[in-house]
């Protein structure tokens, strides 16, 4: 029996998603090592912004103890380009797991892929920045239009976390279906906020109170304006639109409705913003009342009309019986309207945020790369 | 530049799904032929029960004209084992596309896979028959526990047609999630029937009238008893339960509620059955009324409680606000309850029947095999 195929895994970013990913990696490593055609997955790098643990001789790091060993590292941080160069000399294929939201790292993806390293990541920046960067990544990747020797890139968790959103869209397109429209709730924060602010059947607190509640429950970014400006949803729509064939230039090149009152854009802190937000509750209350009069509810959605090449993000009214209205908790819902599926869309729904489900999207992508490299 | 990799495609069964598949194959063939790392997909066989068109020298058949050329074939039908033996001598890897529901062919999958041919299929028989056949297929396939030289097998369309049901379940399991429960509406016919018989909000005709309507609209098998006996749903549940880790023996080894009144099981024809069905309308009407009193609706569902190892198929009551109650038309809905996803399930919903969407599941599987063979 020949030695199992060696694949090296380098993890950058060990926050919530990174930690959950390492747990899943340990499960996957064990399963693959005892598979009939075994694969040896070796963790060789864990890196956070201030320090890294790197197995320079490519001997596998013990996964369960990797983070405590990382904590104990005392040498000064190495520049990442040096580490990347060392990874490119590994005695086998390398998968870089980017669990950061680092724009600078994202911009180096084309050169990382060209060096033969594969990338799996929930980092939206690489795929929702300029269309030029998107093209450069596609042109560099073996599973884009790059050479067979290049790395593969997968980023399922950039939209809907672990939900099979991008893989489904890609399969629709690759098998020749015509996607006509994509519509949904793409933010766990916005989902929670509007399901609480205006639940089907009535009730709900004032908008400012619901924002404060969401923040206290940990559903928002530290500064809730980073959710309310709509940019996170706009990034996800940019990625979906590009996969559906629209050459969207950037997440700011189409209409995105911000829920930050213009008067509060200049607040110096998230706390000041939250303190002043109730002054503007009457605007949201009017919207709520006008929707209720039509028997509808208000939700913060994104939509892509592929034929009209129109992408937009903002508040829309939905009948109480619409699946988007009936969403619960912080769930995401994504509706794909296509020629094949006709009047009723293909719907994918469930938790679209959270460390475990986001890491699952990354782990699933890792398995796709392993299959491609086998 | 080296010659593109050759992969040969052999199609058995050219009914509705087979025809739709050939259209999609033509799209995929063109796309892959001009990919940066090109693959030459060559159709070499189209076969129906009475005749076949086989390119014995493995020169590609023209896909758009293949069916009319098949119609013009006048030689007597060749035994399939002879054709399979010839396919096993192809100058490259072969993908067999089984668009039949042939039990005998299904039973030969292990030997076909062992001979190195891959299989993609919507044929439920192979995966829902005895557990011994299921195990033999897993043990023979390269993507099961078979040798790397064996063929790969994929069967997404056996549950929910083109909806990403099996791939999602497999990813949940492979990345280490614990699936606790799977519940849903798995039959387009049963979906249509109960969404019409007892729509949310009241209304609907008598049960017998709705069965007749469904038959007239082409939503049922030629003999509607083949839907109403629950066996089709039981087969799908068998497949899902096995993928979730339960060694279910067969689709008749767990409780399956048949909607055929026992008095009508012996009817000699579907027409006689339909004529007499109204005699039993009062039973279904009672059920409808008792559900309505609780503010619920009745639906025909399948469920798998993984922890309790309990699989069952039959009628259940659901709150009007439950996603299963709100289903439209002939849509399927599949809810995955898992440890990671917590209280709100991961939901996949949409058309679960129809030639184009079923063929899409098969085409998507074909792409997975092509990636594995590249």
PDB file of C-alpha atoms in Angstrom, chain A residues 5-271:
ATOM      1  CA  UNK A   5      -1.570  11.550  -0.022  1.00  0.00           C
ATOM      2  CA  UNK A   6      -0.305  14.521   2.039  1.00  0.00           C
ATOM      3  CA  UNK A   7      -2.313  17.735   2.066  1.00  0.00           C
ATOM      4  CA  UNK A   8      -1.197  20.614   4.298  1.00  0.00           C
ATOM      5  CA  UNK A   9      -3.635  22.996   5.979  1.00  0.00           C
ATOM      6  CA  UNK A  10      -2.667  26.541   7.029  1.00  0.00           C
ATOM      7  CA  UNK A  11      -5.162  28.467   9.135  1.00  0.00           C
ATOM      8  CA  UNK A  12      -5.130  32.253   9.392  1.00  0.00           C
ATOM      9  CA  UNK A  13      -7.559  33.797  11.868  1.00  0.00           C
ATOM     10  CA  UNK A  14      -8.520  31.926  15.025  1.00  0.00           C
ATOM     11  CA  UNK A  15     -11.498  33.882  16.343  1.00  0.00           C
ATOM     12  CA  UNK A  16     -14.905  32.249  16.767  1.00  0.00           C
ATOM     13  CA  UNK A  17     -15.087  30.837  13.241  1.00  0.00           C
ATOM     14  CA  UNK A  18     -11.417  29.798  13.285  1.00  0.00           C
ATOM     15  CA  UNK A  19     -11.846  27.883  16.538  1.00  0.00           C
ATOM     16  CA  UNK A  20     -14.997  26.117  15.298  1.00  0.00           C
ATOM     17  CA  UNK A  21     -13.172  25.307  12.074  1.00  0.00           C
ATOM     18  CA  UNK A  22     -10.287  23.682  13.939  1.00  0.00           C
ATOM     19  CA  UNK A  23     -12.759  21.412  15.758  1.00  0.00           C
ATOM     20  CA  UNK A  24     -14.300  20.371  12.464  1.00  0.00           C
ATOM     21  CA  UNK A  25     -10.855  19.940  10.892  1.00  0.00           C
ATOM     22  CA  UNK A  26      -9.944  17.438  13.596  1.00  0.00           C
ATOM     23  CA  UNK A  27     -13.075  15.417  12.775  1.00  0.00           C
ATOM     24  CA  UNK A  28     -12.354  15.562   9.044  1.00  0.00           C
ATOM     25  CA  UNK A  29      -8.667  14.658   9.530  1.00  0.00           C
ATOM     26  CA  UNK A  30      -9.563  11.513  11.447  1.00  0.00           C
ATOM     27  CA  UNK A  31     -12.201  10.469   8.926  1.00  0.00           C
ATOM     28  CA  UNK A  32      -9.900  10.975   5.919  1.00  0.00           C
ATOM     29  CA  UNK A  33      -6.956   9.217   7.560  1.00  0.00           C
ATOM     30  CA  UNK A  34      -8.949   6.005   7.873  1.00  0.00           C
ATOM     31  CA  UNK A  35     -10.714   6.271   4.488  1.00  0.00           C
ATOM     32  CA  UNK A  36     -10.165   3.403   1.999  1.00  0.00           C
ATOM     33  CA  UNK A  37      -8.096   5.823  -0.088  1.00  0.00           C
ATOM     34  CA  UNK A  38      -6.526   7.644   2.863  1.00  0.00           C
ATOM     35  CA  UNK A  39      -5.516  11.295   2.845  1.00  0.00           C
ATOM     36  CA  UNK A  40      -3.174  12.733   5.468  1.00  0.00           C
ATOM     37  CA  UNK A  41      -4.443  16.217   6.313  1.00  0.00           C
ATOM     38  CA  UNK A  42      -1.702  17.979   8.273  1.00  0.00           C
ATOM     39  CA  UNK A  43      -2.274  21.244  10.099  1.00  0.00           C
ATOM     40  CA  UNK A  44       0.992  23.191   9.689  1.00  0.00           C
ATOM     41  CA  UNK A  45       0.048  26.790  10.552  1.00  0.00           C
ATOM     42  CA  UNK A  46      -2.221  28.631  12.938  1.00  0.00           C
ATOM     43  CA  UNK A  47      -1.836  32.382  12.803  1.00  0.00           C
ATOM     44  CA  UNK A  48      -3.529  35.359  14.427  1.00  0.00           C
ATOM     45  CA  UNK A  49      -2.655  39.014  13.959  1.00  0.00           C
ATOM     46  CA  UNK A  50      -0.010  39.077  16.692  1.00  0.00           C
ATOM     47  CA  UNK A  51       1.675  35.673  16.499  1.00  0.00           C
ATOM     48  CA  UNK A  52       1.820  32.405  14.621  1.00  0.00           C
ATOM     49  CA  UNK A  53       2.603  28.740  15.228  1.00  0.00           C
ATOM     50  CA  UNK A  54       4.237  27.345  12.095  1.00  0.00           C
ATOM     51  CA  UNK A  55       5.596  23.842  11.595  1.00  0.00           C
ATOM     52  CA  UNK A  56       8.501  24.762   9.330  1.00  0.00           C
ATOM     53  CA  UNK A  57       9.394  21.111   8.710  1.00  0.00           C
ATOM     54  CA  UNK A  58       5.732  20.392   7.827  1.00  0.00           C
ATOM     55  CA  UNK A  59       5.334  17.817  10.589  1.00  0.00           C
ATOM     56  CA  UNK A  60       1.630  17.923  11.578  1.00  0.00           C
ATOM     57  CA  UNK A  61       0.637  20.100  14.522  1.00  0.00           C
ATOM     58  CA  UNK A  62      -1.657  18.429  17.056  1.00  0.00           C
ATOM     59  CA  UNK A  63      -5.009  20.074  16.301  1.00  0.00           C
ATOM     60  CA  UNK A  64      -6.670  19.987  19.761  1.00  0.00           C
ATOM     61  CA  UNK A  65      -3.663  21.648  21.431  1.00  0.00           C
ATOM     62  CA  UNK A  66      -2.742  24.033  18.601  1.00  0.00           C
ATOM     63  CA  UNK A  67      -4.445  27.100  20.066  1.00  0.00           C
ATOM     64  CA  UNK A  68      -2.905  26.764  23.523  1.00  0.00           C
ATOM     65  CA  UNK A  69       0.485  26.284  21.887  1.00  0.00           C
ATOM     66  CA  UNK A  70      -0.172  29.383  19.793  1.00  0.00           C
ATOM     67  CA  UNK A  71      -0.910  31.326  22.984  1.00  0.00           C
ATOM     68  CA  UNK A  72       2.465  30.225  24.348  1.00  0.00           C
ATOM     69  CA  UNK A  73       4.434  31.436  21.303  1.00  0.00           C
ATOM     70  CA  UNK A  74       6.798  34.200  22.356  1.00  0.00           C
ATOM     71  CA  UNK A  75       8.770  34.966  19.182  1.00  0.00           C
ATOM     72  CA  UNK A  76       7.847  38.146  17.340  1.00  0.00           C
ATOM     73  CA  UNK A  77       5.287  37.922  14.539  1.00  0.00           C
ATOM     74  CA  UNK A  78       6.630  36.909  11.125  1.00  0.00           C
ATOM     75  CA  UNK A  79       5.529  38.888   8.054  1.00  0.00           C
ATOM     76  CA  UNK A  80       2.860  36.845   6.272  1.00  0.00           C
ATOM     77  CA  UNK A  81       4.555  36.988   2.839  1.00  0.00           C
ATOM     78  CA  UNK A  82       7.541  35.119   4.343  1.00  0.00           C
ATOM     79  CA  UNK A  83       5.265  32.436   5.759  1.00  0.00           C
ATOM     80  CA  UNK A  84       3.421  32.162   2.436  1.00  0.00           C
ATOM     81  CA  UNK A  85       6.698  31.723   0.591  1.00  0.00           C
ATOM     82  CA  UNK A  86       7.641  28.935   2.990  1.00  0.00           C
ATOM     83  CA  UNK A  87       4.200  27.299   2.526  1.00  0.00           C
ATOM     84  CA  UNK A  88       4.683  27.352  -1.251  1.00  0.00           C
ATOM     85  CA  UNK A  89       7.741  25.110  -0.720  1.00  0.00           C
ATOM     86  CA  UNK A  90       5.717  22.465   1.187  1.00  0.00           C
ATOM     87  CA  UNK A  91       6.279  18.861   0.052  1.00  0.00           C
ATOM     88  CA  UNK A  92       2.667  18.609  -1.160  1.00  0.00           C
ATOM     89  CA  UNK A  93      -0.427  20.722  -1.875  1.00  0.00           C
ATOM     90  CA  UNK A  94      -1.438  23.386   0.649  1.00  0.00           C
ATOM     91  CA  UNK A  95      -4.902  24.676   1.540  1.00  0.00           C
ATOM     92  CA  UNK A  96      -4.944  28.162   3.089  1.00  0.00           C
ATOM     93  CA  UNK A  97      -7.953  28.715   5.339  1.00  0.00           C
ATOM     94  CA  UNK A  98      -8.524  32.458   5.647  1.00  0.00           C
ATOM     95  CA  UNK A  99     -10.866  32.972   8.605  1.00  0.00           C
ATOM     96  CA  UNK A 100     -10.177  36.705   8.721  1.00  0.00           C
ATOM     97  CA  UNK A 101     -12.019  39.594   7.107  1.00  0.00           C
ATOM     98  CA  UNK A 102      -8.705  41.103   6.049  1.00  0.00           C
ATOM     99  CA  UNK A 103      -8.893  43.172   2.866  1.00  0.00           C
ATOM    100  CA  UNK A 104      -5.107  43.234   2.367  1.00  0.00           C
ATOM    101  CA  UNK A 105      -4.862  39.443   2.519  1.00  0.00           C
ATOM    102  CA  UNK A 106      -7.827  39.183   0.133  1.00  0.00           C
ATOM    103  CA  UNK A 107      -6.002  41.278  -2.413  1.00  0.00           C
ATOM    104  CA  UNK A 108      -3.154  38.771  -2.524  1.00  0.00           C
ATOM    105  CA  UNK A 109      -5.427  35.811  -3.381  1.00  0.00           C
ATOM    106  CA  UNK A 110      -4.513  35.861  -7.097  1.00  0.00           C
ATOM    107  CA  UNK A 111      -0.813  35.468  -6.340  1.00  0.00           C
ATOM    108  CA  UNK A 112      -1.476  32.832  -3.640  1.00  0.00           C
ATOM    109  CA  UNK A 113      -3.562  30.790  -6.109  1.00  0.00           C
ATOM    110  CA  UNK A 114      -0.941  31.207  -8.835  1.00  0.00           C
ATOM    111  CA  UNK A 115       1.667  29.827  -6.422  1.00  0.00           C
ATOM    112  CA  UNK A 116      -0.425  26.616  -6.273  1.00  0.00           C
ATOM    113  CA  UNK A 117      -1.979  27.123  -2.855  1.00  0.00           C
ATOM    114  CA  UNK A 118      -5.752  26.584  -2.606  1.00  0.00           C
ATOM    115  CA  UNK A 119      -7.970  28.912  -0.567  1.00  0.00           C
ATOM    116  CA  UNK A 120     -11.171  28.271   1.398  1.00  0.00           C
ATOM    117  CA  UNK A 121     -12.617  31.245   3.225  1.00  0.00           C
ATOM    118  CA  UNK A 122     -15.627  33.069   4.653  1.00  0.00           C
ATOM    119  CA  UNK A 123     -13.822  36.384   3.897  1.00  0.00           C
ATOM    120  CA  UNK A 124     -16.256  38.415   1.780  1.00  0.00           C
ATOM    121  CA  UNK A 125     -13.715  41.109   0.945  1.00  0.00           C
ATOM    122  CA  UNK A 126     -11.991  39.195  -1.843  1.00  0.00           C
ATOM    123  CA  UNK A 127     -15.177  38.487  -3.772  1.00  0.00           C
ATOM    124  CA  UNK A 128     -17.114  41.708  -3.192  1.00  0.00           C
ATOM    125  CA  UNK A 129     -14.354  44.250  -3.752  1.00  0.00           C
ATOM    126  CA  UNK A 130     -13.620  45.597  -7.241  1.00  0.00           C
ATOM    127  CA  UNK A 131     -14.664  43.560 -10.247  1.00  0.00           C
ATOM    128  CA  UNK A 132     -10.996  43.592 -11.286  1.00  0.00           C
ATOM    129  CA  UNK A 133     -10.017  41.669  -8.134  1.00  0.00           C
ATOM    130  CA  UNK A 134     -12.897  39.200  -8.719  1.00  0.00           C
ATOM    131  CA  UNK A 135     -11.668  38.624 -12.269  1.00  0.00           C
ATOM    132  CA  UNK A 136      -8.061  38.249 -11.175  1.00  0.00           C
ATOM    133  CA  UNK A 137      -9.100  35.570  -8.665  1.00  0.00           C
ATOM    134  CA  UNK A 138     -11.179  33.677 -11.267  1.00  0.00           C
ATOM    135  CA  UNK A 139      -8.342  33.894 -13.785  1.00  0.00           C
ATOM    136  CA  UNK A 140      -5.813  32.607 -11.265  1.00  0.00           C
ATOM    137  CA  UNK A 141      -7.814  29.680  -9.823  1.00  0.00           C
ATOM    138  CA  UNK A 142      -7.738  26.154 -11.238  1.00  0.00           C
ATOM    139  CA  UNK A 143     -11.504  25.970 -10.687  1.00  0.00           C
ATOM    140  CA  UNK A 144     -11.882  29.325 -12.412  1.00  0.00           C
ATOM    141  CA  UNK A 145     -10.029  29.793 -15.679  1.00  0.00           C
ATOM    142  CA  UNK A 146      -6.517  29.367 -14.284  1.00  0.00           C
ATOM    143  CA  UNK A 147      -4.055  26.597 -15.121  1.00  0.00           C
ATOM    144  CA  UNK A 148      -4.536  23.080 -13.696  1.00  0.00           C
ATOM    145  CA  UNK A 149      -1.445  23.584 -11.506  1.00  0.00           C
ATOM    146  CA  UNK A 150      -2.999  26.579  -9.706  1.00  0.00           C
ATOM    147  CA  UNK A 151      -4.865  26.426  -6.434  1.00  0.00           C
ATOM    148  CA  UNK A 152      -8.634  26.035  -6.108  1.00  0.00           C
ATOM    149  CA  UNK A 153     -10.789  28.651  -4.369  1.00  0.00           C
ATOM    150  CA  UNK A 154     -14.125  28.153  -2.588  1.00  0.00           C
ATOM    151  CA  UNK A 155     -16.067  30.641  -0.454  1.00  0.00           C
ATOM    152  CA  UNK A 156     -19.487  29.127   0.333  1.00  0.00           C
ATOM    153  CA  UNK A 157     -19.607  30.863   3.738  1.00  0.00           C
ATOM    154  CA  UNK A 158     -19.428  34.343   2.246  1.00  0.00           C
ATOM    155  CA  UNK A 159     -23.218  34.148   1.680  1.00  0.00           C
ATOM    156  CA  UNK A 160     -25.597  32.441   4.130  1.00  0.00           C
ATOM    157  CA  UNK A 161     -22.753  30.881   6.159  1.00  0.00           C
ATOM    158  CA  UNK A 162     -23.001  27.067   5.907  1.00  0.00           C
ATOM    159  CA  UNK A 163     -26.218  27.076   3.853  1.00  0.00           C
ATOM    160  CA  UNK A 164     -25.660  25.605   0.371  1.00  0.00           C
ATOM    161  CA  UNK A 165     -26.280  28.903  -1.421  1.00  0.00           C
ATOM    162  CA  UNK A 166     -23.316  29.431  -3.732  1.00  0.00           C
ATOM    163  CA  UNK A 167     -22.972  25.726  -4.632  1.00  0.00           C
ATOM    164  CA  UNK A 168     -26.656  25.657  -5.610  1.00  0.00           C
ATOM    165  CA  UNK A 169     -26.416  28.823  -7.704  1.00  0.00           C
ATOM    166  CA  UNK A 170     -23.303  27.476  -9.415  1.00  0.00           C
ATOM    167  CA  UNK A 171     -25.002  24.175 -10.223  1.00  0.00           C
ATOM    168  CA  UNK A 172     -28.046  25.955 -11.663  1.00  0.00           C
ATOM    169  CA  UNK A 173     -25.773  27.994 -13.920  1.00  0.00           C
ATOM    170  CA  UNK A 174     -23.385  25.160 -14.821  1.00  0.00           C
ATOM    171  CA  UNK A 175     -26.193  22.800 -15.858  1.00  0.00           C
ATOM    172  CA  UNK A 176     -27.702  25.448 -18.119  1.00  0.00           C
ATOM    173  CA  UNK A 177     -30.636  26.823 -16.132  1.00  0.00           C
ATOM    174  CA  UNK A 178     -31.442  30.526 -16.521  1.00  0.00           C
ATOM    175  CA  UNK A 179     -31.615  32.288 -13.155  1.00  0.00           C
ATOM    176  CA  UNK A 180     -34.071  35.162 -13.493  1.00  0.00           C
ATOM    177  CA  UNK A 181     -34.197  36.562  -9.966  1.00  0.00           C
ATOM    178  CA  UNK A 182     -32.602  36.037  -6.571  1.00  0.00           C
ATOM    179  CA  UNK A 183     -34.305  37.522  -3.529  1.00  0.00           C
ATOM    180  CA  UNK A 184     -33.923  37.030   0.172  1.00  0.00           C
ATOM    181  CA  UNK A 185     -32.900  38.015   3.642  1.00  0.00           C
ATOM    182  CA  UNK A 186     -29.129  37.783   3.754  1.00  0.00           C
ATOM    183  CA  UNK A 187     -28.269  39.160   7.170  1.00  0.00           C
ATOM    184  CA  UNK A 188     -28.901  37.374  10.454  1.00  0.00           C
ATOM    185  CA  UNK A 189     -28.873  40.747  12.206  1.00  0.00           C
ATOM    186  CA  UNK A 190     -31.433  42.330   9.873  1.00  0.00           C
ATOM    187  CA  UNK A 191     -33.542  39.172  10.036  1.00  0.00           C
ATOM    188  CA  UNK A 192     -33.656  39.221  13.837  1.00  0.00           C
ATOM    189  CA  UNK A 193     -34.261  42.964  13.902  1.00  0.00           C
ATOM    190  CA  UNK A 194     -37.280  42.977  11.589  1.00  0.00           C
ATOM    191  CA  UNK A 195     -38.758  39.683  12.829  1.00  0.00           C
ATOM    192  CA  UNK A 196     -38.776  41.394  16.273  1.00  0.00           C
ATOM    193  CA  UNK A 197     -39.725  44.917  15.164  1.00  0.00           C
ATOM    194  CA  UNK A 198     -42.660  43.748  13.058  1.00  0.00           C
ATOM    195  CA  UNK A 199     -43.582  40.108  13.654  1.00  0.00           C
ATOM    196  CA  UNK A 200     -46.386  38.611  11.555  1.00  0.00           C
ATOM    197  CA  UNK A 201     -49.569  39.003  13.599  1.00  0.00           C
ATOM    198  CA  UNK A 202     -48.579  42.291  15.186  1.00  0.00           C
ATOM    199  CA  UNK A 203     -46.552  43.476  18.167  1.00  0.00           C
ATOM    200  CA  UNK A 204     -42.876  44.310  18.382  1.00  0.00           C
ATOM    201  CA  UNK A 205     -41.071  47.171  20.103  1.00  0.00           C
ATOM    202  CA  UNK A 206     -39.813  50.475  18.770  1.00  0.00           C
ATOM    203  CA  UNK A 207     -37.045  50.243  16.190  1.00  0.00           C
ATOM    204  CA  UNK A 208     -34.394  51.775  18.451  1.00  0.00           C
ATOM    205  CA  UNK A 209     -35.363  49.430  21.288  1.00  0.00           C
ATOM    206  CA  UNK A 210     -35.062  46.414  18.982  1.00  0.00           C
ATOM    207  CA  UNK A 211     -31.628  47.558  17.781  1.00  0.00           C
ATOM    208  CA  UNK A 212     -30.474  47.890  21.386  1.00  0.00           C
ATOM    209  CA  UNK A 213     -31.919  44.461  22.201  1.00  0.00           C
ATOM    210  CA  UNK A 214     -30.158  42.904  19.214  1.00  0.00           C
ATOM    211  CA  UNK A 215     -26.878  44.499  20.241  1.00  0.00           C
ATOM    212  CA  UNK A 216     -27.238  43.280  23.829  1.00  0.00           C
ATOM    213  CA  UNK A 217     -27.910  39.737  22.558  1.00  0.00           C
ATOM    214  CA  UNK A 218     -24.714  39.864  20.507  1.00  0.00           C
ATOM    215  CA  UNK A 219     -26.556  39.820  17.163  1.00  0.00           C
ATOM    216  CA  UNK A 220     -24.972  43.029  15.868  1.00  0.00           C
ATOM    217  CA  UNK A 221     -21.444  44.197  15.211  1.00  0.00           C
ATOM    218  CA  UNK A 222     -19.897  46.092  18.160  1.00  0.00           C
ATOM    219  CA  UNK A 223     -21.047  49.276  16.399  1.00  0.00           C
ATOM    220  CA  UNK A 224     -24.568  48.456  15.095  1.00  0.00           C
ATOM    221  CA  UNK A 225     -24.123  50.993  12.300  1.00  0.00           C
ATOM    222  CA  UNK A 226     -21.878  48.420  10.616  1.00  0.00           C
ATOM    223  CA  UNK A 227     -25.015  46.292  10.151  1.00  0.00           C
ATOM    224  CA  UNK A 228     -27.529  49.082   9.605  1.00  0.00           C
ATOM    225  CA  UNK A 229     -25.621  50.669   6.724  1.00  0.00           C
ATOM    226  CA  UNK A 230     -26.563  47.677   4.538  1.00  0.00           C
ATOM    227  CA  UNK A 231     -23.000  47.159   3.287  1.00  0.00           C
ATOM    228  CA  UNK A 232     -22.753  43.573   4.579  1.00  0.00           C
ATOM    229  CA  UNK A 233     -25.850  42.634   2.584  1.00  0.00           C
ATOM    230  CA  UNK A 234     -24.566  44.611  -0.403  1.00  0.00           C
ATOM    231  CA  UNK A 235     -21.340  42.579  -0.338  1.00  0.00           C
ATOM    232  CA  UNK A 236     -23.296  39.312  -0.402  1.00  0.00           C
ATOM    233  CA  UNK A 237     -25.484  40.536  -3.264  1.00  0.00           C
ATOM    234  CA  UNK A 238     -22.367  41.535  -5.192  1.00  0.00           C
ATOM    235  CA  UNK A 239     -21.034  37.965  -4.898  1.00  0.00           C
ATOM    236  CA  UNK A 240     -24.341  36.359  -5.927  1.00  0.00           C
ATOM    237  CA  UNK A 241     -24.823  38.738  -8.838  1.00  0.00           C
ATOM    238  CA  UNK A 242     -21.340  38.021 -10.164  1.00  0.00           C
ATOM    239  CA  UNK A 243     -21.928  34.253  -9.934  1.00  0.00           C
ATOM    240  CA  UNK A 244     -25.209  34.778 -11.805  1.00  0.00           C
ATOM    241  CA  UNK A 245     -23.241  36.478 -14.574  1.00  0.00           C
ATOM    242  CA  UNK A 246     -23.644  40.203 -13.838  1.00  0.00           C
ATOM    243  CA  UNK A 247     -20.343  42.128 -13.851  1.00  0.00           C
ATOM    244  CA  UNK A 248     -21.212  44.211 -10.769  1.00  0.00           C
ATOM    245  CA  UNK A 249     -18.435  46.732 -10.188  1.00  0.00           C
ATOM    246  CA  UNK A 250     -18.610  46.951  -6.383  1.00  0.00           C
ATOM    247  CA  UNK A 251     -21.036  46.791  -3.442  1.00  0.00           C
ATOM    248  CA  UNK A 252     -21.502  50.542  -3.731  1.00  0.00           C
ATOM    249  CA  UNK A 253     -22.349  50.533  -7.438  1.00  0.00           C
ATOM    250  CA  UNK A 254     -26.072  49.785  -6.916  1.00  0.00           C
ATOM    251  CA  UNK A 255     -28.779  51.219  -4.641  1.00  0.00           C
ATOM    252  CA  UNK A 256     -28.285  50.262  -0.993  1.00  0.00           C
ATOM    253  CA  UNK A 257     -30.652  51.675   1.591  1.00  0.00           C
ATOM    254  CA  UNK A 258     -28.944  52.560   4.850  1.00  0.00           C
ATOM    255  CA  UNK A 259     -31.033  52.457   8.027  1.00  0.00           C
ATOM    256  CA  UNK A 260     -28.761  55.011   9.658  1.00  0.00           C
ATOM    257  CA  UNK A 261     -30.597  58.370   9.782  1.00  0.00           C
ATOM    258  CA  UNK A 262     -28.375  60.848   7.922  1.00  0.00           C
ATOM    259  CA  UNK A 263     -28.399  63.050  11.034  1.00  0.00           C
ATOM    260  CA  UNK A 264     -26.638  60.256  12.951  1.00  0.00           C
ATOM    261  CA  UNK A 265     -23.965  59.335  10.436  1.00  0.00           C
ATOM    262  CA  UNK A 266     -21.501  61.652  12.137  1.00  0.00           C
ATOM    263  CA  UNK A 267     -22.007  60.253  15.649  1.00  0.00           C
ATOM    264  CA  UNK A 268     -18.580  59.635  17.099  1.00  0.00           C
ATOM    265  CA  UNK A 269     -19.463  56.273  18.664  1.00  0.00           C
ATOM    266  CA  UNK A 270     -21.908  53.396  18.449  1.00  0.00           C
ATOM    267  CA  UNK A 271     -23.101  54.256  21.946  1.00  0.00           C
TER     268      UNK A 271
END
